[in-house]
Tab-separated table of C-alpha atoms and ligand atoms in Angstrom:
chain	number	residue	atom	x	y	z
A	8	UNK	CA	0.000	0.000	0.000
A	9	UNK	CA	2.966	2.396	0.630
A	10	UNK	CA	4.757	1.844	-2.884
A	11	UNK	CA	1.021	2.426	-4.418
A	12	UNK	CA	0.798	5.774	-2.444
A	13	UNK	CA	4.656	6.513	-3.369
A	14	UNK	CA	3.664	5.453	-7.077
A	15	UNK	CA	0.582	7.599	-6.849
A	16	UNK	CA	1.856	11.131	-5.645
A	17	UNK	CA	4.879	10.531	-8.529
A	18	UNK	CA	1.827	10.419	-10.888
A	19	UNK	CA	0.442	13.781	-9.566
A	20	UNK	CA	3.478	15.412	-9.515
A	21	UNK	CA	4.021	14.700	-12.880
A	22	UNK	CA	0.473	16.642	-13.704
A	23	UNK	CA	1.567	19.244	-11.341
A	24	UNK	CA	4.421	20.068	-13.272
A	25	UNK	CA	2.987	19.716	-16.866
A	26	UNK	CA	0.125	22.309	-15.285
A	27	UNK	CA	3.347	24.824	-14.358
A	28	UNK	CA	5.395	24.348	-17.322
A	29	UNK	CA	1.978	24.962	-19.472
A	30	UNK	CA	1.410	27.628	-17.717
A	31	UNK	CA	5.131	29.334	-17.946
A	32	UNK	CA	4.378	28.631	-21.632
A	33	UNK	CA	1.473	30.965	-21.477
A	34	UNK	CA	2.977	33.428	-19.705
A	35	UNK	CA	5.176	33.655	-22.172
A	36	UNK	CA	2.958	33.754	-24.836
A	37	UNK	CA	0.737	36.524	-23.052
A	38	UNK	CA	3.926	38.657	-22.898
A	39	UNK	CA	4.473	38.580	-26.596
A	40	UNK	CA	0.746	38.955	-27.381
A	41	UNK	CA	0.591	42.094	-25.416
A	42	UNK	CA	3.646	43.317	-26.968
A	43	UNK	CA	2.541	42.798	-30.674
A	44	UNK	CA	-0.710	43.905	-29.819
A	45	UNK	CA	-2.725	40.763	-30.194
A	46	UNK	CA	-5.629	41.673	-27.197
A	47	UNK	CA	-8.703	43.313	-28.124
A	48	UNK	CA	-11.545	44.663	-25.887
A	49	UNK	CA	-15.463	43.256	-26.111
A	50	UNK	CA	-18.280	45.393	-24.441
A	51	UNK	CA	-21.191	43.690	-22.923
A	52	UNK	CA	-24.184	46.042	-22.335
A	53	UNK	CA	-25.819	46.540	-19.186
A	54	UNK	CA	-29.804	46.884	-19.236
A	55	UNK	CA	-32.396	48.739	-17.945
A	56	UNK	CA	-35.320	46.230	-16.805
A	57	UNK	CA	-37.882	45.626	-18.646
A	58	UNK	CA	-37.145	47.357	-21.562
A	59	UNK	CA	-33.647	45.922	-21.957
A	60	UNK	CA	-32.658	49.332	-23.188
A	61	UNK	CA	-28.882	49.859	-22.681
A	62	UNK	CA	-27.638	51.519	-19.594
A	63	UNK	CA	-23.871	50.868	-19.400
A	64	UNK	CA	-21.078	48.888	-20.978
A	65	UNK	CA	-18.838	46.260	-19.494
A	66	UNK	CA	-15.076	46.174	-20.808
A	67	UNK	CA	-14.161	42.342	-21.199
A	68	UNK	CA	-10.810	41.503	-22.620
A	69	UNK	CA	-10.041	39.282	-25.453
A	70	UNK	CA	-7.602	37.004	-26.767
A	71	UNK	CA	-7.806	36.074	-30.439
A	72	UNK	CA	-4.446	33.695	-30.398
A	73	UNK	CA	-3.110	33.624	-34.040
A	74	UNK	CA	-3.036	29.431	-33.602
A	75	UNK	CA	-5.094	28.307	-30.943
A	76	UNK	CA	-8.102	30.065	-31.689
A	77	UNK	CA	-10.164	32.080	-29.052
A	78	UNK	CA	-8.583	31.833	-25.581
A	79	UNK	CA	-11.189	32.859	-22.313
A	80	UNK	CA	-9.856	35.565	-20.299
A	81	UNK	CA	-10.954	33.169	-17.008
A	82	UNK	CA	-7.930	30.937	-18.495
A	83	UNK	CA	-5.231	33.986	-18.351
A	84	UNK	CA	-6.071	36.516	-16.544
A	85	UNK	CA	-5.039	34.184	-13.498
A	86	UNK	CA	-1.494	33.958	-14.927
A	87	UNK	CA	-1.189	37.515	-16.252
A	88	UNK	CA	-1.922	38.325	-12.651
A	89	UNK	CA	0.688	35.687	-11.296
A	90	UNK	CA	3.392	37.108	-13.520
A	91	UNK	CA	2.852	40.760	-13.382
A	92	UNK	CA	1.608	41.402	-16.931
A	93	UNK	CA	-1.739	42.000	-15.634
A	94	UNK	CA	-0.286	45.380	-14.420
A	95	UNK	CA	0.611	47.388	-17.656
A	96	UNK	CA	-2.284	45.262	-19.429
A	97	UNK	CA	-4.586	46.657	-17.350
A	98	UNK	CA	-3.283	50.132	-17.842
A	99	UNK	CA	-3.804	49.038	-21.770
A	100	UNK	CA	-7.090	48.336	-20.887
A	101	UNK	CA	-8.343	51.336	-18.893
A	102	UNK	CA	-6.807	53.605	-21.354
A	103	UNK	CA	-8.253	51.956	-24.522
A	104	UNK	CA	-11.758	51.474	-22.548
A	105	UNK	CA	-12.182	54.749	-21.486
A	106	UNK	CA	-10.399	55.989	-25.524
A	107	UNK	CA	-13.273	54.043	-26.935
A	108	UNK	CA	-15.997	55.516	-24.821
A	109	UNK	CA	-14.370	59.399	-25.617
A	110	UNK	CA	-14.841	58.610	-29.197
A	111	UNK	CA	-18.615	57.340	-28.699
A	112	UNK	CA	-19.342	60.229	-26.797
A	113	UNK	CA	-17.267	62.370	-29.866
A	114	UNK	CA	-19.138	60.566	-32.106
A	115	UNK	CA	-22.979	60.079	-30.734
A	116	UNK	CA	-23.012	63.193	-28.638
A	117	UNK	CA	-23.104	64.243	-24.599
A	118	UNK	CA	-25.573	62.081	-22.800
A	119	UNK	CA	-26.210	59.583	-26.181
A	120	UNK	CA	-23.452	57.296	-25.887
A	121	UNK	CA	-23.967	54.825	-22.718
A	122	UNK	CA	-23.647	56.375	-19.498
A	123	UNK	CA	-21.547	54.051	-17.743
A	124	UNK	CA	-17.710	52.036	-18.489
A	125	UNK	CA	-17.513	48.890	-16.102
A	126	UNK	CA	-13.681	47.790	-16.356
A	127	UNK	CA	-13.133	44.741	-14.355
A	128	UNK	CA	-9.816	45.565	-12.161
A	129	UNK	CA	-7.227	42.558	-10.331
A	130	UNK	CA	-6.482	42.225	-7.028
A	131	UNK	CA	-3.107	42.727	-8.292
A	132	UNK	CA	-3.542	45.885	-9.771
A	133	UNK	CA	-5.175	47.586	-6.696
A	134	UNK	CA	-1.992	46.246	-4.707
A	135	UNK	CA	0.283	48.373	-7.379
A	136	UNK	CA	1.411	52.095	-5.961
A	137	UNK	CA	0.016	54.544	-8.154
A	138	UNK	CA	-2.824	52.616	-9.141
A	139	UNK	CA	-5.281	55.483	-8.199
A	140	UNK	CA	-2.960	57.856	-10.104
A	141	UNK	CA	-2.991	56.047	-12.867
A	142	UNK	CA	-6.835	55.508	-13.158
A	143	UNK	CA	-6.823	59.493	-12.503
A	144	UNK	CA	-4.554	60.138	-15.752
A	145	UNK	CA	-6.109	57.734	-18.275
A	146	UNK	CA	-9.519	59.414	-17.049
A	147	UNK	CA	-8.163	62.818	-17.821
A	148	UNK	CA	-6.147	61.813	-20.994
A	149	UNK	CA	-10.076	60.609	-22.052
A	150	UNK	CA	-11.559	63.345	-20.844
A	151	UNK	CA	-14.215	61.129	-19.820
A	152	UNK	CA	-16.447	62.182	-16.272
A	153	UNK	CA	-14.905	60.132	-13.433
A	154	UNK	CA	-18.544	59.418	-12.417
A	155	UNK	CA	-19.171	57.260	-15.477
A	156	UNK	CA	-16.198	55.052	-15.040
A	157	UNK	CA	-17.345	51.797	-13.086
A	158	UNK	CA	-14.152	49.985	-11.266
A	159	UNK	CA	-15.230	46.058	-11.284
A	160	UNK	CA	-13.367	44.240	-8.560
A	161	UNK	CA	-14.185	40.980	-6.724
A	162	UNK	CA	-14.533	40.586	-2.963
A	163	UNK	CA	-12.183	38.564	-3.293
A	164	UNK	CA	-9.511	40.961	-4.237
A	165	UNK	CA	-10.726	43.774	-1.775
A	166	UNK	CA	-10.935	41.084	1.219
A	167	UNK	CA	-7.245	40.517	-0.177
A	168	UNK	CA	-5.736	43.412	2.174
A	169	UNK	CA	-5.745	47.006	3.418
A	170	UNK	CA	-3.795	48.132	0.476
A	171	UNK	CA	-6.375	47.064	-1.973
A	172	UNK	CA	-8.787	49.095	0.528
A	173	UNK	CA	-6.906	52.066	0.628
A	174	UNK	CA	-6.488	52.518	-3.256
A	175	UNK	CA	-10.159	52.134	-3.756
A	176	UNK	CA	-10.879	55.088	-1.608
A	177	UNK	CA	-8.617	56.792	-3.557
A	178	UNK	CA	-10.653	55.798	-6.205
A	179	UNK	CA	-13.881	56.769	-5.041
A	180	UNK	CA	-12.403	59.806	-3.995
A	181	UNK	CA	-11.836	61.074	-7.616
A	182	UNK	CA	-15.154	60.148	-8.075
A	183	UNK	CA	-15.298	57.059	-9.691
A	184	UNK	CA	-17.709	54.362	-8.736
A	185	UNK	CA	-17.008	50.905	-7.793
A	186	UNK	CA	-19.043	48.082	-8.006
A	187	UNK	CA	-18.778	44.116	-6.068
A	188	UNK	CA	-18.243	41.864	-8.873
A	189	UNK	CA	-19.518	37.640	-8.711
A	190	UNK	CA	-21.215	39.105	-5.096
A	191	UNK	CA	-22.248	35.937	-3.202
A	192	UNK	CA	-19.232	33.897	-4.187
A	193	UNK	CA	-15.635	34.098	-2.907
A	194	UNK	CA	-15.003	35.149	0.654
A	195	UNK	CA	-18.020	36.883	0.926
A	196	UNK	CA	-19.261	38.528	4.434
A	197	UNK	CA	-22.300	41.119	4.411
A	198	UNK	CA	-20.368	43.141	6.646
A	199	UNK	CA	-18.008	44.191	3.536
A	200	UNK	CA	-20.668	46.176	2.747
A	201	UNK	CA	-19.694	48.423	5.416
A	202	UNK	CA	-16.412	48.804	4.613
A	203	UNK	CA	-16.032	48.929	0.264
A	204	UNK	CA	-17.029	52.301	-0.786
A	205	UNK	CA	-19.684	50.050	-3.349
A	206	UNK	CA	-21.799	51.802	-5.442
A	207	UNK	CA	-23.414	48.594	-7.115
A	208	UNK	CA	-23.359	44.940	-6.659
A	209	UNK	CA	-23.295	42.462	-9.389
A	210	UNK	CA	-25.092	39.355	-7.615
A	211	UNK	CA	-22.956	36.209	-9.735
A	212	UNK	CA	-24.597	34.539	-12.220
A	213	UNK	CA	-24.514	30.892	-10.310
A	214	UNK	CA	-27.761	32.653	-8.008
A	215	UNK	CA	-29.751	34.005	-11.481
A	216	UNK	CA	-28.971	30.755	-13.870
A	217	UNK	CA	-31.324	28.371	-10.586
A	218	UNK	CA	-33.851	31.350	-9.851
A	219	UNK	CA	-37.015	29.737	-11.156
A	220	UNK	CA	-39.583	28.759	-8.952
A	221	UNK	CA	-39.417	28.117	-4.917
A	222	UNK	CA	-35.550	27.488	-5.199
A	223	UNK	CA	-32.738	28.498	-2.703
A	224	UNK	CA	-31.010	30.713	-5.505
A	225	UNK	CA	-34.229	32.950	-5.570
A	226	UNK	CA	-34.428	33.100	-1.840
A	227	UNK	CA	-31.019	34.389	-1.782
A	228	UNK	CA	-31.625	36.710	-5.298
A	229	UNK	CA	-34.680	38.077	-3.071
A	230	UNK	CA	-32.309	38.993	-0.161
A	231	UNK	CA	-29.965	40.008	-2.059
A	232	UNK	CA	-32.263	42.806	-3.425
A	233	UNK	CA	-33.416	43.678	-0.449
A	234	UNK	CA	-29.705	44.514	1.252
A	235	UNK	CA	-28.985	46.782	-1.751
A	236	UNK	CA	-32.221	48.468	-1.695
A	237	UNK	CA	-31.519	49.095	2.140
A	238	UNK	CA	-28.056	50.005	1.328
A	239	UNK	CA	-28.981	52.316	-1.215
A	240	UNK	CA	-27.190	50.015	-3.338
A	241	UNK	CA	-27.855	49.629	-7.414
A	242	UNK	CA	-28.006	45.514	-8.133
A	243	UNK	CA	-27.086	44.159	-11.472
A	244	UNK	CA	-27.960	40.762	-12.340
A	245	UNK	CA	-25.440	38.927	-14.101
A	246	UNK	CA	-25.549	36.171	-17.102
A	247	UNK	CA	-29.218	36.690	-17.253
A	248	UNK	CA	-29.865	33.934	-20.672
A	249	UNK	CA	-33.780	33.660	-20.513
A	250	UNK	CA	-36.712	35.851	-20.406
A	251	UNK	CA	-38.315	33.693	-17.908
A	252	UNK	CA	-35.328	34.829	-15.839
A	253	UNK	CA	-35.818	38.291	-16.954
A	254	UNK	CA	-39.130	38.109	-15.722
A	255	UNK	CA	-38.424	36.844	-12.570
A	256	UNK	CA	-35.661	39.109	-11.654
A	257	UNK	CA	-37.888	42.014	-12.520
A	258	UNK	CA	-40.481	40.912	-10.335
A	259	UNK	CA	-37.908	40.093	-7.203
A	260	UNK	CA	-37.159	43.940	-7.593
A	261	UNK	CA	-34.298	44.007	-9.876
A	262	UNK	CA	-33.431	46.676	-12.198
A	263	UNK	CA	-30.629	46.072	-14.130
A	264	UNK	CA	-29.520	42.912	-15.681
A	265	UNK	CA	-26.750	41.630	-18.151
A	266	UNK	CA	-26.558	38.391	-20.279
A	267	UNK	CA	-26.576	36.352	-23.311
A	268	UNK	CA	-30.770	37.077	-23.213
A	269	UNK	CA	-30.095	40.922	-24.010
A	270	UNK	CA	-26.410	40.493	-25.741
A	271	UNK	CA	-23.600	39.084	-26.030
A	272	UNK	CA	-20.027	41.122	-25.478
A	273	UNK	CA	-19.870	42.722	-28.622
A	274	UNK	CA	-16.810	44.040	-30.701
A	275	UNK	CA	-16.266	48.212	-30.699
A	276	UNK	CA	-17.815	48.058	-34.377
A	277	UNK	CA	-21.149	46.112	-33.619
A	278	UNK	CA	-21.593	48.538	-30.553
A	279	UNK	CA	-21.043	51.462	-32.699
A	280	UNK	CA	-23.870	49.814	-35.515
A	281	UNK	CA	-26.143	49.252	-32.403
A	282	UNK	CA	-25.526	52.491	-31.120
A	283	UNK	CA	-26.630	54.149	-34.286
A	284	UNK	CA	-29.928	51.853	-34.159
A	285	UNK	CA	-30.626	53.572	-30.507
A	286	UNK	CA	-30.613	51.277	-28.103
A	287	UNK	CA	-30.224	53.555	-25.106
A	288	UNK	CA	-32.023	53.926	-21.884
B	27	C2E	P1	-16.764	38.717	-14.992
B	27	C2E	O1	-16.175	40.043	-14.679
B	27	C2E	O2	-17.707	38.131	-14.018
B	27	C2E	O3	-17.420	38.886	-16.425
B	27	C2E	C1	-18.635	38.313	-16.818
B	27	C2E	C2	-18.393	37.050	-17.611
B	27	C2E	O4	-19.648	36.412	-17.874
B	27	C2E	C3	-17.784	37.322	-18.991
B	27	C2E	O5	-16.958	36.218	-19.316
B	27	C2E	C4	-19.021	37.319	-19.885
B	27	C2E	O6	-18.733	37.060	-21.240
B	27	C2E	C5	-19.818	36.219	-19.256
B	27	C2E	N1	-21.241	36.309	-19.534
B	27	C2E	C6	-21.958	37.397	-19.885
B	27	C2E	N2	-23.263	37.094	-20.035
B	27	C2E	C7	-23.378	35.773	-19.761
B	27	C2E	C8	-24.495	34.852	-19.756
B	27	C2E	O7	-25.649	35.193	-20.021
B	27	C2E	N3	-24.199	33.563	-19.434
B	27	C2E	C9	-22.949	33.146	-19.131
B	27	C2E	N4	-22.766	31.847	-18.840
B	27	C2E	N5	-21.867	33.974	-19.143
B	27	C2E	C10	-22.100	35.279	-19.446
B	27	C2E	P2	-15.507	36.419	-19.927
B	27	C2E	O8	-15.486	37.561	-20.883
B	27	C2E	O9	-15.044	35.079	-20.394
B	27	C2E	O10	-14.645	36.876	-18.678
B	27	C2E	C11	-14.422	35.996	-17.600
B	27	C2E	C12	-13.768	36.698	-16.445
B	27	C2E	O11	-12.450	37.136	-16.801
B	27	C2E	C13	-14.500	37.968	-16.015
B	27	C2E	O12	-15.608	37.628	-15.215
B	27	C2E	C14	-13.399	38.682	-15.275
B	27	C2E	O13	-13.242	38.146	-13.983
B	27	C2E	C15	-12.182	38.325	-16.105
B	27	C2E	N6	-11.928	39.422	-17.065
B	27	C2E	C16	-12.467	39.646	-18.277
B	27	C2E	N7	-11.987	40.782	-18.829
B	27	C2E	C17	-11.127	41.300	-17.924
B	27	C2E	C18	-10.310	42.474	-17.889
B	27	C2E	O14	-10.306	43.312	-18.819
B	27	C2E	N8	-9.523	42.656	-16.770
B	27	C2E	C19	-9.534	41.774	-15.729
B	27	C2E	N9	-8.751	42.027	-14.678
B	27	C2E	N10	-10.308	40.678	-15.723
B	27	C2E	C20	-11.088	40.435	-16.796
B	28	CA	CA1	-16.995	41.991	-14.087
B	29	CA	CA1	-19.123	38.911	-12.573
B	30	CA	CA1	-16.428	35.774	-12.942
């Protein structure tokens, strides 16, 4: 039984190691992407309940690799964060995100163009000095209002330290808002809320995809509605794919939803064509 157990754990460290050498690999591979350009930037709408009419975009990177086809951001984000590159990436990204919403707003007019950026921001990144000054330059390089630029970060990453705490009051104190990203998952406890400077929670898609019916994901969607209206709070529901759970979320009290049901993450040049159609709250 010991040589099987000795035989077994050789077996797993094998795996192990393929995982980190795969891994290295990508990190490589991320470096050079970034360097020749390779990421692009998707925007997911955010809707206005019931009409589905749009009331803010969310930035999500993308990856088209030249040989392996479409890699998910879930894959290496994780090991752009564990190598660093997630640092002056995410510079690339606040500065093109916020670029792209100066030239809607050039382009579509004051107050046309959607209200609200969401860029999703790393642990990481809020553990960087200068972060906050950084986020204060790309928004005046833009010239886009601090008010419409939504930091995305997970509780998670804020629960991660004082650091990360500090830099989103600095933040907040420029006037940008920050919203609770995948809220109910991760190292959750209400009494964050107290201490995040949150403008907005995005309850995680794992308590909207089970919310039909009597079941424990709409108990917890229906208290979960009711904190943030206490608090003041604005809720989004995330990955919202069916009208049912449209409906439902509508009737529980919610607001504002995103999902496959009212669109995809779209490319800058469908977003532009849909913007053109009017499809603002
Ligand atoms: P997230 O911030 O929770 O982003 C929402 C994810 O849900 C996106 O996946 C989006 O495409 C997906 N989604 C939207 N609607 C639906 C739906 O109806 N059903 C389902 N099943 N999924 C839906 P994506 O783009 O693959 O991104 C995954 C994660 O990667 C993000 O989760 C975020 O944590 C991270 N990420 C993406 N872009 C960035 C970025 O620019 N910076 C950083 N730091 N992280 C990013
Ligand atoms: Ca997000
Ligand atoms: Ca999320
Ligand atoms: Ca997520």
């Amino acid at each position: 039984a010991k040589d099987n157990g000795k035989a077994q754990f050789a077996v797993y460290d094998a795996a192990l190691e393929r995982t980190h050498e795969a891994d290295q690999k990508l990190g490589a591979e991320l470096r050079h992407a970034f360097d020749a350009g390779q990421f692009t930037l998707a925007y997911q709408p955010i809707v206005r309940l019931p009409d589905g009419l749009w009331t803010g975009l969310e930035t999500l990177i993308r990856w088209p690799h030249p040989e392996r086809g479409f890699i998910g951001p879930d894959l290496f984000i994780p090991i752009a964060e564990r190598t660093g590159l997630i640092v002056p990436l995410g510079t690339w990204i606040l500065h093109t995100a916020l670029g792209q919403m100066a030239a809607w707003d050039a382009e579509f007019g004051p107050g046309v163009a959607p209200r609200e950026l969401g860029v999703n921001v790393s642990a990481r990144q809020l553990r960087e000095p200068g972060f906050a000054g950084e986020v204060r330059e790309a928004l005046s390089f833009s010239g886009v209002s601090p008010d419409r630029l939504v930091v995305e970060v997970t509780e998670t990453a804020v629960f991660d330290g004082g650091v990360a705490l500090d830099t989103l009051l600095e933040i907040v104190k420029l006037g940008v808002k920050v919203a609770l990203d995948d809220f109910g998952t991760g190292h959750s406890s209400l009494g964050l809320l107290r201490t995040v400077p949150a403008n907005t929670l995005k309850v995680d898609k794992s308590f909207v995809a089970g919310i039909g019916g009597a079941s424990e994901e709409a108990v917890i969607a229906t208290a979960m509605i009711q904190i943030t209206d206490g608090l003041h709070l604005k809720a989004v529901a995330e990955g919202v794919e069916t009208e049912a759970q449209a409906d439902t979320l509508y009737q529980l009290g919610y607001r504002f939803a995103q999902g496959y049901h009212f669109s995809r993450p779209l490319p800058p040049a469908e977003v532009r064509s849909r913007l053109t159609d009017g499809e603002l709250a």
